[in-house]
mmCIF file of N, CA and C in Angstrom:
data_model
loop_
_atom_site.group_PDB
_atom_site.id
_atom_site.type_symbol
_atom_site.label_atom_id
_atom_site.label_comp_id
_atom_site.label_asym_id
_atom_site.label_seq_id
_atom_site.Cartn_x
_atom_site.Cartn_y
_atom_site.Cartn_z
ATOM 1 N N MET A 1 18.851 7.979 -14.682
ATOM 2 C CA MET A 1 19.098 7.428 -13.356
ATOM 3 C C MET A 1 18.643 5.971 -13.356
ATOM 4 N N THR A 2 19.495 5.110 -12.934
ATOM 5 C CA THR A 2 19.148 3.694 -12.904
ATOM 6 C C THR A 2 18.308 3.390 -11.672
ATOM 7 N N LEU A 3 17.729 2.222 -11.688
ATOM 8 C CA LEU A 3 16.904 1.794 -10.564
ATOM 9 C C LEU A 3 17.721 1.712 -9.284
ATOM 10 N N THR A 4 18.962 1.294 -9.386
ATOM 11 C CA THR A 4 19.827 1.201 -8.214
ATOM 12 C C THR A 4 20.076 2.575 -7.624
ATOM 13 N N ARG A 5 20.321 3.557 -8.471
ATOM 14 C CA ARG A 5 20.539 4.921 -7.983
ATOM 15 C C ARG A 5 19.272 5.486 -7.366
ATOM 16 N N SER A 6 18.118 5.173 -7.951
ATOM 17 C CA SER A 6 16.874 5.698 -7.381
ATOM 18 C C SER A 6 16.622 5.091 -6.001
ATOM 19 N N ARG A 7 16.989 3.826 -5.815
ATOM 20 C CA ARG A 7 16.861 3.214 -4.489
ATOM 21 C C ARG A 7 17.793 3.893 -3.493
ATOM 22 N N LEU A 8 18.993 4.198 -3.951
ATOM 23 C CA LEU A 8 19.954 4.867 -3.084
ATOM 24 C C LEU A 8 19.431 6.239 -2.675
ATOM 25 N N VAL A 9 18.931 6.983 -3.645
ATOM 26 C CA VAL A 9 18.377 8.308 -3.351
ATOM 27 C C VAL A 9 17.188 8.184 -2.402
ATOM 28 N N ALA A 10 16.290 7.240 -2.664
ATOM 29 C CA ALA A 10 15.125 7.052 -1.798
ATOM 30 C C ALA A 10 15.544 6.667 -0.387
ATOM 31 N N SER A 11 16.550 5.816 -0.257
ATOM 32 C CA SER A 11 16.991 5.416 1.087
ATOM 33 C C SER A 11 17.631 6.584 1.826
ATOM 34 N N ILE A 12 18.359 7.436 1.118
ATOM 35 C CA ILE A 12 18.951 8.615 1.754
ATOM 36 C C ILE A 12 17.855 9.579 2.205
ATOM 37 N N VAL A 13 16.861 9.793 1.351
ATOM 38 C CA VAL A 13 15.754 10.690 1.699
ATOM 39 C C VAL A 13 14.999 10.158 2.912
ATOM 40 N N LEU A 14 14.707 8.864 2.934
ATOM 41 C CA LEU A 14 14.004 8.280 4.075
ATOM 42 C C LEU A 14 14.842 8.348 5.353
ATOM 43 N N LYS A 15 16.139 8.191 5.233
ATOM 44 C CA LYS A 15 17.012 8.277 6.408
ATOM 45 C C LYS A 15 17.039 9.706 6.953
ATOM 46 N N VAL A 16 17.191 10.684 6.066
ATOM 47 C CA VAL A 16 17.285 12.077 6.498
ATOM 48 C C VAL A 16 15.935 12.597 6.995
ATOM 49 N N SER A 17 14.867 12.285 6.269
ATOM 50 C CA SER A 17 13.562 12.864 6.615
ATOM 51 C C SER A 17 12.839 12.128 7.738
ATOM 52 N N HIS A 18 13.034 10.806 7.832
ATOM 53 C CA HIS A 18 12.268 10.029 8.807
ATOM 54 C C HIS A 18 13.140 9.198 9.750
ATOM 55 N N GLY A 19 14.441 9.160 9.509
ATOM 56 C CA GLY A 19 15.312 8.342 10.342
ATOM 57 C C GLY A 19 15.148 6.859 10.100
ATOM 58 N N HIS A 20 14.645 6.499 8.921
ATOM 59 C CA HIS A 20 14.375 5.089 8.597
ATOM 60 C C HIS A 20 15.501 4.521 7.746
ATOM 61 N N ASN A 21 16.087 3.415 8.192
ATOM 62 C CA ASN A 21 17.116 2.729 7.413
ATOM 63 C C ASN A 21 16.451 1.722 6.486
ATOM 64 N N VAL A 22 16.652 1.886 5.197
ATOM 65 C CA VAL A 22 16.122 0.940 4.215
ATOM 66 C C VAL A 22 17.034 -0.269 4.225
ATOM 67 N N ARG A 23 16.459 -1.437 4.544
ATOM 68 C CA ARG A 23 17.239 -2.654 4.689
ATOM 69 C C ARG A 23 17.563 -3.314 3.353
ATOM 70 N N ASP A 24 16.569 -3.399 2.484
ATOM 71 C CA ASP A 24 16.761 -4.038 1.188
ATOM 72 C C ASP A 24 15.706 -3.516 0.218
ATOM 73 N N VAL A 25 15.693 -4.072 -0.994
ATOM 74 C CA VAL A 25 14.747 -3.604 -2.016
ATOM 75 C C VAL A 25 13.313 -3.966 -1.690
ATOM 76 N N TYR A 26 13.106 -4.872 -0.759
ATOM 77 C CA TYR A 26 11.754 -5.282 -0.379
ATOM 78 C C TYR A 26 11.266 -4.564 0.878
ATOM 79 N N ASP A 27 11.961 -3.517 1.269
ATOM 80 C CA ASP A 27 11.566 -2.734 2.432
ATOM 81 C C ASP A 27 10.145 -2.216 2.238
ATOM 82 N N PRO A 28 9.256 -2.420 3.217
ATOM 83 C CA PRO A 28 7.853 -2.039 3.030
ATOM 84 C C PRO A 28 7.637 -0.545 2.809
ATOM 85 N N VAL A 29 8.424 0.291 3.450
ATOM 86 C CA VAL A 29 8.276 1.734 3.262
ATOM 87 C C VAL A 29 8.699 2.133 1.850
ATOM 88 N N LEU A 30 9.775 1.555 1.380
ATOM 89 C CA LEU A 30 10.264 1.848 0.036
ATOM 90 C C LEU A 30 9.273 1.368 -1.022
ATOM 91 N N THR A 31 8.735 0.173 -0.836
ATOM 92 C CA THR A 31 7.741 -0.367 -1.762
ATOM 93 C C THR A 31 6.504 0.504 -1.797
ATOM 94 N N LEU A 32 6.043 0.933 -0.654
ATOM 95 C CA LEU A 32 4.871 1.798 -0.566
ATOM 96 C C LEU A 32 5.128 3.154 -1.220
ATOM 97 N N ALA A 33 6.317 3.693 -1.043
ATOM 98 C CA ALA A 33 6.670 4.975 -1.656
ATOM 99 C C ALA A 33 6.689 4.860 -3.176
ATOM 100 N N TYR A 34 7.246 3.768 -3.703
ATOM 101 C CA TYR A 34 7.262 3.573 -5.154
ATOM 102 C C TYR A 34 5.841 3.415 -5.704
ATOM 103 N N GLN A 35 4.988 2.697 -4.984
ATOM 104 C CA GLN A 35 3.604 2.511 -5.429
ATOM 105 C C GLN A 35 2.869 3.846 -5.450
ATOM 106 N N ALA A 36 3.037 4.633 -4.410
ATOM 107 C CA ALA A 36 2.372 5.938 -4.345
ATOM 108 C C ALA A 36 2.874 6.863 -5.456
ATOM 109 N N ALA A 37 4.162 6.848 -5.727
ATOM 110 C CA ALA A 37 4.712 7.684 -6.797
ATOM 111 C C ALA A 37 4.168 7.256 -8.159
ATOM 112 N N SER A 38 4.063 5.956 -8.368
ATOM 113 C CA SER A 38 3.513 5.443 -9.622
ATOM 114 C C SER A 38 2.047 5.827 -9.781
ATOM 115 N N ASP A 39 1.263 5.685 -8.718
ATOM 116 C CA ASP A 39 -0.154 6.059 -8.757
ATOM 117 C C ASP A 39 -0.325 7.548 -9.005
ATOM 118 N N PHE A 40 0.489 8.352 -8.344
ATOM 119 C CA PHE A 40 0.403 9.800 -8.512
ATOM 120 C C PHE A 40 0.738 10.196 -9.939
ATOM 121 N N SER A 41 1.759 9.584 -10.490
ATOM 122 C CA SER A 41 2.159 9.876 -11.870
ATOM 123 C C SER A 41 1.053 9.519 -12.858
ATOM 124 N N ALA A 42 0.437 8.363 -12.669
ATOM 125 C CA ALA A 42 -0.649 7.941 -13.560
ATOM 126 C C ALA A 42 -1.870 8.843 -13.438
ATOM 127 N N ALA A 43 -2.161 9.281 -12.225
ATOM 128 C CA ALA A 43 -3.353 10.101 -11.997
ATOM 129 C C ALA A 43 -3.197 11.527 -12.496
ATOM 130 N N THR A 44 -1.987 12.028 -12.539
ATOM 131 C CA THR A 44 -1.778 13.423 -12.917
ATOM 132 C C THR A 44 -1.306 13.623 -14.346
ATOM 133 N N THR A 45 -1.297 12.573 -15.128
ATOM 134 C CA THR A 45 -0.934 12.704 -16.536
ATOM 135 C C THR A 45 -2.019 13.504 -17.250
ATOM 136 N N PRO A 46 -1.654 14.626 -17.872
ATOM 137 C CA PRO A 46 -2.664 15.462 -18.532
ATOM 138 C C PRO A 46 -3.413 14.705 -19.628
ATOM 139 N N GLY A 47 -4.723 14.783 -19.583
ATOM 140 C CA GLY A 47 -5.553 14.159 -20.598
ATOM 141 C C GLY A 47 -5.699 12.660 -20.481
ATOM 142 N N ALA A 48 -5.256 12.089 -19.392
ATOM 143 C CA ALA A 48 -5.333 10.635 -19.237
ATOM 144 C C ALA A 48 -6.774 10.158 -19.127
ATOM 145 N N TYR A 49 -7.648 11.011 -18.640
ATOM 146 C CA TYR A 49 -9.039 10.643 -18.436
ATOM 147 C C TYR A 49 -9.950 11.656 -19.118
ATOM 148 N N PHE A 50 -11.036 11.166 -19.668
ATOM 149 C CA PHE A 50 -11.989 12.015 -20.375
ATOM 150 C C PHE A 50 -12.627 13.045 -19.441
ATOM 151 N N VAL A 51 -12.661 12.740 -18.160
ATOM 152 C CA VAL A 51 -13.235 13.675 -17.180
ATOM 153 C C VAL A 51 -12.399 14.966 -17.118
ATOM 154 N N ASP A 52 -11.140 14.908 -17.526
ATOM 155 C CA ASP A 52 -10.321 16.115 -17.577
ATOM 156 C C ASP A 52 -10.834 17.100 -18.620
ATOM 157 N N VAL A 53 -11.475 16.570 -19.659
ATOM 158 C CA VAL A 53 -12.004 17.406 -20.729
ATOM 159 C C VAL A 53 -13.465 17.758 -20.473
ATOM 160 N N LEU A 54 -14.232 16.784 -20.054
ATOM 161 C CA LEU A 54 -15.662 16.954 -19.824
ATOM 162 C C LEU A 54 -15.917 16.866 -18.314
ATOM 163 N N HIS A 55 -15.815 17.980 -17.647
ATOM 164 C CA HIS A 55 -15.844 18.023 -16.183
ATOM 165 C C HIS A 55 -17.154 17.546 -15.566
ATOM 166 N N ILE A 56 -18.227 17.581 -16.305
ATOM 167 C CA ILE A 56 -19.528 17.135 -15.784
ATOM 168 C C ILE A 56 -19.501 15.649 -15.403
ATOM 169 N N LEU A 57 -18.582 14.894 -15.977
ATOM 170 C CA LEU A 57 -18.477 13.461 -15.691
ATOM 171 C C LEU A 57 -18.112 13.180 -14.231
ATOM 172 N N ARG A 58 -17.575 14.147 -13.534
ATOM 173 C CA ARG A 58 -17.210 13.901 -12.134
ATOM 174 C C ARG A 58 -18.426 13.660 -11.256
ATOM 175 N N TYR A 59 -19.620 13.982 -11.762
ATOM 176 C CA TYR A 59 -20.833 13.807 -10.979
ATOM 177 C C TYR A 59 -21.541 12.474 -11.224
ATOM 178 N N ILE A 60 -21.047 11.668 -12.171
ATOM 179 C CA ILE A 60 -21.709 10.385 -12.404
ATOM 180 C C ILE A 60 -21.358 9.415 -11.274
ATOM 181 N N LEU A 61 -22.204 8.446 -11.069
ATOM 182 C CA LEU A 61 -22.006 7.484 -9.988
ATOM 183 C C LEU A 61 -20.924 6.472 -10.357
ATOM 184 N N ARG A 62 -20.308 5.911 -9.345
ATOM 185 C CA ARG A 62 -19.184 4.998 -9.535
ATOM 186 C C ARG A 62 -19.563 3.733 -10.310
ATOM 187 N N TRP A 63 -20.777 3.247 -10.153
ATOM 188 C CA TRP A 63 -21.199 2.007 -10.791
ATOM 189 C C TRP A 63 -21.598 2.225 -12.259
ATOM 190 N N PHE A 64 -21.757 3.449 -12.687
ATOM 191 C CA PHE A 64 -22.220 3.769 -14.036
ATOM 192 C C PHE A 64 -21.191 3.320 -15.075
ATOM 193 N N PRO A 65 -21.651 2.734 -16.193
ATOM 194 C CA PRO A 65 -20.703 2.334 -17.241
ATOM 195 C C PRO A 65 -19.875 3.523 -17.725
ATOM 196 N N GLY A 66 -18.591 3.317 -17.841
ATOM 197 C CA GLY A 66 -17.697 4.385 -18.261
ATOM 198 C C GLY A 66 -17.112 5.175 -17.101
ATOM 199 N N ALA A 67 -17.468 4.799 -15.885
ATOM 200 C CA ALA A 67 -16.963 5.517 -14.705
ATOM 201 C C ALA A 67 -15.794 4.782 -14.072
ATOM 202 N N GLY A 68 -15.052 4.046 -14.863
ATOM 203 C CA GLY A 68 -13.893 3.325 -14.338
ATOM 204 C C GLY A 68 -12.859 4.253 -13.732
ATOM 205 N N PHE A 69 -12.808 5.492 -14.226
ATOM 206 C CA PHE A 69 -11.861 6.450 -13.679
ATOM 207 C C PHE A 69 -12.155 6.719 -12.200
ATOM 208 N N LYS A 70 -13.421 6.639 -11.813
ATOM 209 C CA LYS A 70 -13.768 6.852 -10.401
ATOM 210 C C LYS A 70 -13.297 5.690 -9.541
ATOM 211 N N ARG A 71 -13.411 4.479 -10.060
ATOM 212 C CA ARG A 71 -12.944 3.312 -9.312
ATOM 213 C C ARG A 71 -11.421 3.338 -9.165
ATOM 214 N N ARG A 72 -10.726 3.717 -10.253
ATOM 215 C CA ARG A 72 -9.268 3.818 -10.179
ATOM 216 C C ARG A 72 -8.849 4.927 -9.218
ATOM 217 N N ALA A 73 -9.583 6.029 -9.226
ATOM 218 C CA ALA A 73 -9.274 7.131 -8.307
ATOM 219 C C ALA A 73 -9.460 6.695 -6.861
ATOM 220 N N SER A 74 -10.471 5.892 -6.608
ATOM 221 C CA SER A 74 -10.715 5.403 -5.254
ATOM 222 C C SER A 74 -9.568 4.502 -4.789
ATOM 223 N N LYS A 75 -9.072 3.630 -5.679
ATOM 224 C CA LYS A 75 -7.939 2.766 -5.351
ATOM 225 C C LYS A 75 -6.692 3.600 -5.074
ATOM 226 N N ARG A 76 -6.465 4.603 -5.913
ATOM 227 C CA ARG A 76 -5.283 5.444 -5.735
ATOM 228 C C ARG A 76 -5.375 6.266 -4.465
ATOM 229 N N ARG A 77 -6.587 6.666 -4.103
ATOM 230 C CA ARG A 77 -6.761 7.395 -2.850
ATOM 231 C C ARG A 77 -6.378 6.516 -1.662
ATOM 232 N N ARG A 78 -6.798 5.258 -1.715
ATOM 233 C CA ARG A 78 -6.421 4.328 -0.634
ATOM 234 C C ARG A 78 -4.898 4.171 -0.571
ATOM 235 N N SER A 79 -4.255 4.143 -1.727
ATOM 236 C CA SER A 79 -2.801 4.035 -1.773
ATOM 237 C C SER A 79 -2.147 5.260 -1.128
ATOM 238 N N MET A 80 -2.667 6.433 -1.416
ATOM 239 C CA MET A 80 -2.127 7.661 -0.825
ATOM 240 C C MET A 80 -2.369 7.695 0.688
ATOM 241 N N GLU A 81 -3.514 7.200 1.115
ATOM 242 C CA GLU A 81 -3.792 7.147 2.554
ATOM 243 C C GLU A 81 -2.858 6.158 3.246
ATOM 244 N N ARG A 82 -2.550 5.060 2.554
ATOM 245 C CA ARG A 82 -1.614 4.085 3.119
ATOM 246 C C ARG A 82 -0.239 4.697 3.305
ATOM 247 N N ILE A 83 0.230 5.447 2.310
ATOM 248 C CA ILE A 83 1.567 6.040 2.444
ATOM 249 C C ILE A 83 1.566 7.076 3.558
ATOM 250 N N ARG A 84 0.437 7.739 3.739
ATOM 251 C CA ARG A 84 0.338 8.733 4.807
ATOM 252 C C ARG A 84 0.338 8.058 6.182
ATOM 253 N N ASP A 85 -0.401 6.969 6.328
ATOM 254 C CA ASP A 85 -0.588 6.338 7.634
ATOM 255 C C ASP A 85 0.402 5.223 7.933
ATOM 256 N N GLU A 86 0.502 4.246 7.055
ATOM 257 C CA GLU A 86 1.315 3.060 7.322
ATOM 258 C C GLU A 86 2.800 3.362 7.366
ATOM 259 N N GLU A 87 3.244 4.287 6.539
ATOM 260 C CA GLU A 87 4.672 4.612 6.530
ATOM 261 C C GLU A 87 5.113 5.093 7.903
ATOM 262 N N TYR A 88 4.341 5.956 8.500
ATOM 263 C CA TYR A 88 4.711 6.471 9.815
ATOM 264 C C TYR A 88 4.584 5.416 10.897
ATOM 265 N N GLU A 89 3.642 4.502 10.760
ATOM 266 C CA GLU A 89 3.524 3.416 11.735
ATOM 267 C C GLU A 89 4.746 2.506 11.684
ATOM 268 N N VAL A 90 5.215 2.196 10.468
ATOM 269 C CA VAL A 90 6.411 1.343 10.321
ATOM 270 C C VAL A 90 7.620 2.056 10.883
ATOM 271 N N ILE A 91 7.741 3.343 10.603
ATOM 272 C CA ILE A 91 8.906 4.097 11.049
ATOM 273 C C ILE A 91 8.912 4.307 12.556
ATOM 274 N N GLU A 92 7.721 4.499 13.148
ATOM 275 C CA GLU A 92 7.626 4.690 14.595
ATOM 276 C C GLU A 92 8.095 3.464 15.361
ATOM 277 N N ASN A 93 7.837 2.268 14.816
ATOM 278 C CA ASN A 93 8.177 1.020 15.533
ATOM 279 C C ASN A 93 9.601 0.669 15.404
#
């Protein structure tokens, strides 16, 4: 599937599910959806992080050396919260 087709599919899904017309490739809802999908894909790749193998690492503090996965998870969480909140605010207006 080419990028053009994926935009078409995304615009159809947004129109049917939320009633939102995607104006162009720089549409804020579309951009946010692509960012969230990319973050989700990176976060759920099996074995991407050592914490997947050694579960005790989830208890280390964020500032601790080697805890970069926690900082990345925090950024991705904010991205997911944005898609949850901002998308609906844009669509409501």
